[in-house]
mmCIF file of C-alpha atoms in Angstrom:
data_model
loop_
_atom_site.group_PDB
_atom_site.id
_atom_site.type_symbol
_atom_site.label_atom_id
_atom_site.label_comp_id
_atom_site.label_asym_id
_atom_site.label_seq_id
_atom_site.Cartn_x
_atom_site.Cartn_y
_atom_site.Cartn_z
ATOM 1 C CA MET V 1 0.000 0.000 0.000
ATOM 2 C CA LYS V 2 1.389 3.394 -1.016
ATOM 3 C CA ILE V 3 0.547 6.244 1.354
ATOM 4 C CA ALA V 4 1.528 9.849 0.670
ATOM 5 C CA THR V 5 1.159 13.069 2.613
ATOM 6 C CA TRP V 6 1.121 16.519 1.024
ATOM 7 C CA ASN V 7 0.376 20.030 2.174
ATOM 8 C CA ILE V 8 -1.459 21.114 -0.961
ATOM 9 C CA ASN V 9 -1.872 24.805 -0.014
ATOM 10 C CA SER V 10 -5.377 25.008 -1.558
ATOM 11 C CA ALA V 11 -7.060 21.975 -3.079
ATOM 12 C CA ARG V 12 -9.173 24.052 -5.430
ATOM 13 C CA ALA V 13 -6.143 25.855 -6.834
ATOM 14 C CA ARG V 14 -4.280 22.597 -7.407
ATOM 15 C CA ALA V 15 -6.969 20.055 -8.275
ATOM 16 C CA GLU V 16 -5.182 18.953 -11.450
ATOM 17 C CA ARG V 17 -1.923 18.492 -9.578
ATOM 18 C CA ILE V 18 -3.671 16.275 -7.011
ATOM 19 C CA LEU V 19 -4.955 13.993 -9.749
ATOM 20 C CA ASN V 20 -1.559 13.926 -11.467
ATOM 21 C CA VAL V 21 0.216 12.933 -8.243
ATOM 22 C CA LEU V 22 -2.305 10.167 -7.553
ATOM 23 C CA GLU V 23 -1.741 8.752 -11.038
ATOM 24 C CA ARG V 24 2.003 9.349 -11.329
ATOM 25 C CA HIS V 25 2.818 7.575 -8.073
ATOM 26 C CA ASP V 26 -0.023 5.035 -8.290
ATOM 27 C CA LEU V 27 -1.081 6.002 -4.781
ATOM 28 C CA ASP V 28 -3.520 4.044 -2.667
ATOM 29 C CA VAL V 29 -3.912 6.793 -0.068
ATOM 30 C CA LEU V 30 -3.173 10.510 -0.183
ATOM 31 C CA ALA V 31 -3.444 12.652 2.943
ATOM 32 C CA LEU V 32 -3.758 16.369 2.281
ATOM 33 C CA GLN V 33 -3.288 19.401 4.505
ATOM 34 C CA GLU V 34 -4.277 23.038 4.040
ATOM 35 C CA ILE V 35 -7.061 22.199 1.605
ATOM 36 C CA LYS V 36 -8.469 25.664 2.426
ATOM 37 C CA CYS V 37 -12.083 24.846 1.626
ATOM 38 C CA LYS V 38 -15.231 23.315 3.033
ATOM 39 C CA PRO V 39 -15.985 19.670 2.101
ATOM 40 C CA GLU V 40 -18.666 20.702 -0.394
ATOM 41 C CA GLN V 41 -16.095 22.904 -2.148
ATOM 42 C CA PHE V 42 -13.463 20.196 -2.501
ATOM 43 C CA PRO V 43 -12.708 19.346 -6.185
ATOM 44 C CA ALA V 44 -13.924 15.769 -5.941
ATOM 45 C CA ALA V 45 -15.431 14.874 -9.315
ATOM 46 C CA GLU V 46 -12.339 13.829 -11.313
ATOM 47 C CA ILE V 47 -10.710 12.214 -8.301
ATOM 48 C CA GLU V 48 -13.780 10.100 -7.611
ATOM 49 C CA ALA V 49 -14.025 9.255 -11.317
ATOM 50 C CA ALA V 50 -10.492 7.852 -11.042
ATOM 51 C CA GLY V 51 -11.694 5.354 -8.429
ATOM 52 C CA TYR V 52 -10.996 7.152 -5.161
ATOM 53 C CA GLU V 53 -13.140 7.985 -2.148
ATOM 54 C CA ILE V 54 -12.684 11.286 -0.330
ATOM 55 C CA ALA V 55 -13.167 12.426 3.250
ATOM 56 C CA ALA V 56 -12.559 16.146 3.766
ATOM 57 C CA HIS V 57 -12.726 18.408 6.792
ATOM 58 C CA GLY V 58 -12.648 22.160 6.406
ATOM 59 C CA LEU V 59 -14.507 24.945 8.185
ATOM 60 C CA ASN V 60 -13.518 27.973 6.121
ATOM 61 C CA GLN V 61 -10.753 29.173 3.820
ATOM 62 C CA TRP V 62 -8.026 28.333 6.358
ATOM 63 C CA ASN V 63 -6.468 25.044 7.410
ATOM 64 C CA GLY V 64 -8.454 21.962 6.354
ATOM 65 C CA VAL V 65 -7.421 18.335 5.883
ATOM 66 C CA ALA V 66 -8.501 15.412 3.720
ATOM 67 C CA ILE V 67 -7.904 11.731 3.035
ATOM 68 C CA ILE V 68 -8.223 10.264 -0.454
ATOM 69 C CA SER V 69 -8.307 6.450 -0.720
ATOM 70 C CA ARG V 70 -8.923 3.680 -3.241
ATOM 71 C CA VAL V 71 -8.579 0.886 -0.628
ATOM 72 C CA GLY V 72 -11.675 1.717 1.366
ATOM 73 C CA LEU V 73 -12.518 4.628 3.624
ATOM 74 C CA SER V 74 -14.564 4.199 6.770
ATOM 75 C CA ASP V 75 -14.836 5.259 10.410
ATOM 76 C CA VAL V 76 -14.085 8.889 9.559
ATOM 77 C CA ARG V 77 -13.254 11.126 12.545
ATOM 78 C CA TYR V 78 -12.789 14.874 12.471
ATOM 79 C CA GLU V 79 -10.665 15.306 15.587
ATOM 80 C CA PHE V 80 -8.614 13.063 17.840
ATOM 81 C CA PRO V 81 -9.474 12.636 21.536
ATOM 82 C CA GLY V 82 -8.239 15.568 23.562
ATOM 83 C CA GLN V 83 -7.464 17.730 20.526
ATOM 84 C CA PRO V 84 -7.212 21.328 21.736
ATOM 85 C CA GLY V 85 -8.704 24.320 20.021
ATOM 86 C CA PHE V 86 -7.548 27.909 19.869
ATOM 87 C CA THR V 87 -8.888 31.383 20.469
ATOM 88 C CA LYS V 88 -6.861 34.442 19.499
ATOM 89 C CA GLY V 89 -5.652 36.630 22.304
ATOM 90 C CA ILE V 90 -3.296 36.638 25.245
ATOM 91 C CA PRO V 91 -4.677 34.852 28.321
ATOM 92 C CA ASP V 92 -5.232 37.042 31.373
ATOM 93 C CA ASP V 93 -5.448 34.145 33.815
ATOM 94 C CA GLY V 94 -1.796 33.108 33.736
ATOM 95 C CA SER V 95 -2.325 30.256 31.270
ATOM 96 C CA THR V 96 -0.300 29.869 28.084
ATOM 97 C CA PHE V 97 -3.120 29.960 25.522
ATOM 98 C CA ILE V 98 -6.905 30.149 25.328
ATOM 99 C CA ASN V 99 -8.493 26.823 24.447
ATOM 100 C CA GLY V 100 -11.300 27.456 21.988
ATOM 101 C CA PRO V 101 -13.122 25.935 19.017
ATOM 102 C CA VAL V 102 -11.340 22.921 17.517
ATOM 103 C CA GLU V 103 -9.858 23.821 14.149
ATOM 104 C CA ALA V 104 -9.856 21.645 11.012
ATOM 105 C CA ARG V 105 -6.385 20.241 11.605
ATOM 106 C CA ALA V 106 -7.000 16.495 11.881
ATOM 107 C CA ILE V 107 -8.990 13.849 10.073
ATOM 108 C CA GLY V 108 -8.727 10.114 10.623
ATOM 109 C CA ALA V 109 -10.138 7.132 8.770
ATOM 110 C CA SER V 110 -9.702 3.408 8.385
ATOM 111 C CA VAL V 111 -8.142 2.711 4.986
ATOM 112 C CA GLY V 112 -7.062 -0.764 3.949
ATOM 113 C CA GLY V 113 -6.837 -1.902 7.566
ATOM 114 C CA ILE V 114 -4.685 1.049 8.665
ATOM 115 C CA ASP V 115 -5.870 3.918 10.831
ATOM 116 C CA VAL V 116 -4.554 6.927 8.911
ATOM 117 C CA TRP V 117 -4.607 10.484 10.239
ATOM 118 C CA SER V 118 -3.929 13.538 8.095
ATOM 119 C CA LEU V 119 -2.544 16.229 10.392
ATOM 120 C CA TYR V 120 -1.788 19.910 10.059
ATOM 121 C CA VAL V 121 0.103 20.787 13.223
ATOM 122 C CA PRO V 122 -0.228 24.442 14.293
ATOM 123 C CA ASN V 123 2.550 26.697 13.042
ATOM 124 C CA GLY V 124 3.362 28.291 16.385
ATOM 125 C CA ARG V 125 3.963 31.713 14.783
ATOM 126 C CA ALA V 126 6.698 32.844 17.180
ATOM 127 C CA VAL V 127 8.381 31.506 20.290
ATOM 128 C CA GLY V 128 6.292 32.583 23.286
ATOM 129 C CA ASP V 129 3.207 33.423 21.229
ATOM 130 C CA PRO V 130 -0.033 31.831 22.511
ATOM 131 C CA HIS V 131 -0.117 29.907 19.229
ATOM 132 C CA TYR V 132 3.273 28.397 20.120
ATOM 133 C CA PHE V 133 1.863 26.956 23.344
ATOM 134 C CA TYR V 134 -1.213 25.802 21.440
ATOM 135 C CA LYS V 135 1.141 23.928 19.115
ATOM 136 C CA LEU V 136 2.878 22.200 22.024
ATOM 137 C CA GLU V 137 -0.456 21.231 23.572
ATOM 138 C CA PHE V 138 -1.668 19.898 20.211
ATOM 139 C CA LEU V 139 1.431 17.689 19.933
ATOM 140 C CA ARG V 140 1.121 16.523 23.542
ATOM 141 C CA ALA V 141 -2.515 15.496 23.112
ATOM 142 C CA LEU V 142 -1.724 13.798 19.807
ATOM 143 C CA ARG V 143 1.120 11.889 21.434
ATOM 144 C CA ASP V 144 -1.202 10.686 24.226
ATOM 145 C CA PHE V 145 -3.701 9.526 21.622
ATOM 146 C CA ALA V 146 -0.974 7.698 19.688
ATOM 147 C CA GLN V 147 0.249 5.940 22.805
ATOM 148 C CA ASP V 148 -3.261 4.780 23.641
ATOM 149 C CA GLN V 149 -3.744 3.407 20.127
ATOM 150 C CA THR V 150 -0.391 1.618 19.941
ATOM 151 C CA ARG V 151 -1.025 -0.024 23.308
ATOM 152 C CA GLN V 152 -4.227 -1.406 21.810
ATOM 153 C CA GLY V 153 -2.284 -2.803 18.845
ATOM 154 C CA VAL V 154 -3.775 -0.452 16.251
ATOM 155 C CA ASP V 155 -1.905 -0.139 12.945
ATOM 156 C CA LEU V 156 -1.604 3.624 13.082
ATOM 157 C CA ALA V 157 -0.146 6.177 10.661
ATOM 158 C CA LEU V 158 0.132 9.828 11.663
ATOM 159 C CA VAL V 159 1.089 11.763 8.554
ATOM 160 C CA GLY V 160 1.193 15.383 7.572
ATOM 161 C CA ASP V 161 2.761 18.785 8.004
ATOM 162 C CA TRP V 162 4.304 18.766 11.482
ATOM 163 C CA ASN V 163 5.770 22.278 11.374
ATOM 164 C CA VAL V 164 8.795 21.013 13.308
ATOM 165 C CA ILE V 165 12.408 20.832 12.164
ATOM 166 C CA PRO V 166 13.592 17.776 14.142
ATOM 167 C CA THR V 167 17.346 18.215 13.557
ATOM 168 C CA ASP V 168 19.693 20.868 12.227
ATOM 169 C CA ASP V 169 20.167 18.723 9.108
ATOM 170 C CA ASP V 170 16.495 19.323 8.252
ATOM 171 C CA VAL V 171 17.007 22.990 7.357
ATOM 172 C CA TRP V 172 19.411 24.584 4.885
ATOM 173 C CA ASP V 173 20.655 27.039 7.513
ATOM 174 C CA PRO V 174 19.572 26.754 11.166
ATOM 175 C CA SER V 175 20.606 30.345 11.830
ATOM 176 C CA ALA V 176 18.104 31.558 9.227
ATOM 177 C CA MET V 177 15.078 30.527 11.311
ATOM 178 C CA GLU V 178 13.685 33.593 13.045
ATOM 179 C CA ASP V 179 13.463 33.089 16.826
ATOM 180 C CA ASP V 180 14.329 29.427 16.205
ATOM 181 C CA ILE V 181 10.630 28.731 15.575
ATOM 182 C CA TYR V 182 10.085 25.103 14.429
ATOM 183 C CA MET V 183 13.342 24.042 16.109
ATOM 184 C CA THR V 184 13.160 25.005 19.780
ATOM 185 C CA ASP V 185 14.008 22.341 22.339
ATOM 186 C CA ALA V 186 10.337 22.088 23.332
ATOM 187 C CA GLU V 187 9.127 21.578 19.758
ATOM 188 C CA ARG V 188 11.798 18.996 19.015
ATOM 189 C CA ALA V 189 11.115 17.146 22.247
ATOM 190 C CA ALA V 190 7.384 17.073 21.448
ATOM 191 C CA PHE V 191 8.146 15.624 18.005
ATOM 192 C CA HIS V 192 10.592 12.972 19.204
ATOM 193 C CA ALA V 193 8.228 11.967 22.029
ATOM 194 C CA PHE V 194 6.229 9.953 19.505
ATOM 195 C CA ALA V 195 9.069 7.420 19.493
ATOM 196 C CA ASP V 196 8.315 6.792 23.179
ATOM 197 C CA ALA V 197 4.647 6.319 22.299
ATOM 198 C CA GLY V 198 5.323 3.232 20.177
ATOM 199 C CA MET V 199 5.747 5.062 16.868
ATOM 200 C CA ARG V 200 8.557 5.298 14.305
ATOM 201 C CA GLU V 201 9.126 7.959 11.666
ATOM 202 C CA VAL V 202 9.625 5.944 8.471
ATOM 203 C CA SER V 203 10.090 8.417 5.618
ATOM 204 C CA ARG V 204 13.655 9.155 6.694
ATOM 205 C CA ASP V 205 14.559 5.497 6.172
ATOM 206 C CA PHE V 206 14.184 5.975 2.417
ATOM 207 C CA ALA V 207 14.446 9.646 1.498
ATOM 208 C CA THR V 208 16.741 12.524 2.373
ATOM 209 C CA ASN V 209 15.580 15.855 1.056
ATOM 210 C CA TYR V 210 13.599 18.899 2.065
ATOM 211 C CA THR V 211 9.808 18.922 1.779
ATOM 212 C CA PHE V 212 9.118 22.675 1.845
ATOM 213 C CA TRP V 213 10.597 25.682 0.078
ATOM 214 C CA ASP V 214 9.207 29.163 0.686
ATOM 215 C CA TYR V 215 7.920 31.090 -2.320
ATOM 216 C CA GLN V 216 10.088 34.072 -1.388
ATOM 217 C CA LYS V 217 13.761 34.829 -2.112
ATOM 218 C CA LEU V 218 14.202 32.085 -4.737
ATOM 219 C CA ARG V 219 14.311 29.493 -1.967
ATOM 220 C CA PHE V 220 13.533 26.569 -4.277
ATOM 221 C CA PRO V 221 16.142 27.258 -7.008
ATOM 222 C CA LYS V 222 18.717 27.727 -4.249
ATOM 223 C CA ASN V 223 17.494 24.564 -2.475
ATOM 224 C CA GLU V 224 17.020 26.541 0.720
ATOM 225 C CA GLY V 225 14.359 24.340 2.216
ATOM 226 C CA LEU V 226 12.987 22.681 5.328
ATOM 227 C CA ARG V 227 11.985 19.130 6.090
ATOM 228 C CA ILE V 228 8.753 19.419 8.063
ATOM 229 C CA ASP V 229 6.442 16.767 6.509
ATOM 230 C CA TYR V 230 6.658 13.303 8.058
ATOM 231 C CA VAL V 231 5.143 9.820 8.308
ATOM 232 C CA TRP V 232 4.978 8.318 11.792
ATOM 233 C CA ALA V 233 3.853 4.669 11.913
ATOM 234 C CA SER V 234 3.173 2.339 14.815
ATOM 235 C CA GLU V 235 6.065 -0.101 15.295
ATOM 236 C CA ALA V 236 4.275 -3.112 13.816
ATOM 237 C CA LEU V 237 3.231 -1.098 10.780
ATOM 238 C CA ALA V 238 6.670 0.502 10.437
ATOM 239 C CA ASP V 239 8.199 -2.965 10.126
ATOM 240 C CA HIS V 240 6.298 -3.319 6.832
ATOM 241 C CA ALA V 241 7.668 -0.118 5.266
ATOM 242 C CA ILE V 242 9.598 -1.166 2.159
ATOM 243 C CA ALA V 243 10.133 2.011 0.114
ATOM 244 C CA GLY V 244 9.729 5.750 0.186
ATOM 245 C CA SER V 245 10.469 8.976 -1.637
ATOM 246 C CA ILE V 246 10.070 12.742 -1.648
ATOM 247 C CA ASP V 247 8.692 14.091 -4.930
ATOM 248 C CA ARG V 248 10.880 17.181 -5.218
ATOM 249 C CA ASP V 249 9.885 17.704 -8.855
ATOM 250 C CA GLU V 250 6.332 18.526 -7.756
ATOM 251 C CA ARG V 251 7.661 21.855 -6.487
ATOM 252 C CA LYS V 252 8.549 22.851 -10.054
ATOM 253 C CA GLY V 253 6.421 24.740 -12.546
ATOM 254 C CA LYS V 254 3.684 27.311 -12.363
ATOM 255 C CA GLY V 255 1.144 26.920 -9.596
ATOM 256 C CA ALA V 256 3.102 24.513 -7.398
ATOM 257 C CA SER V 257 2.449 24.169 -3.688
ATOM 258 C CA ASP V 258 5.308 25.213 -1.421
ATOM 259 C CA HIS V 259 5.342 21.637 -0.052
ATOM 260 C CA VAL V 260 5.887 18.373 -1.945
ATOM 261 C CA PRO V 261 4.473 14.856 -1.458
ATOM 262 C CA VAL V 262 6.204 12.447 0.911
ATOM 263 C CA ILE V 263 5.507 8.829 -0.035
ATOM 264 C CA VAL V 264 5.962 5.576 1.898
ATOM 265 C CA GLU V 265 5.072 2.108 0.667
ATOM 266 C CA PHE V 266 4.037 -0.649 3.067
ATOM 267 C CA ALA V 267 4.128 -4.318 2.138
#
């Protein structure tokens, strides 16, 4: 089974690219982030005509996640247990952030016997910003959920845009990151904590490249990128990972997303 994750940065703007990636890589499952539309606005017709089912979760023109599958799609969930929400503003009660409405940042479904979650982890914005603490709480709650599922023996895949740079090798120049956002000790610890929850990041076993290049300052031609898109799999599932790649070429051409697909194949 081939599973890919891709921050599409607007599904409606890149509908043709979605279909091309599905066909070019012969994907069984594609998890999308930042679809930036409501489910009824998702460009489904040609994808469904190609033999895929779609589950999408979006509340407005921001965020949004989806799962596309041709190996079945059932038990769709639109948030994981304990998923925090967010309300703009600085707390006046001494807390780190204001828990509010749950955003469209997670969608899970059973596909081909695997519990797949498409995840768009909060950006964090700046170190010390309430959104930064929201990000850490999101990762903590997700880690607790993962640990509960792995203890139950669930074949679990947590895939998506993690907005974390796990090591200095995952950015072209660590000193270029303003305020060290994406790479603070707390963010990195929250990312690596999934290994203690019975998970293993498997894309790195097969592919070494960046997954994101900003549109500004000719970042892509200069290969000044970040690696922030990952595939975490429960240990039993990770043992079946046999191949993987990062489709760097998808960043080329007019109308490309600033992220590229990350693909892992499981036997």
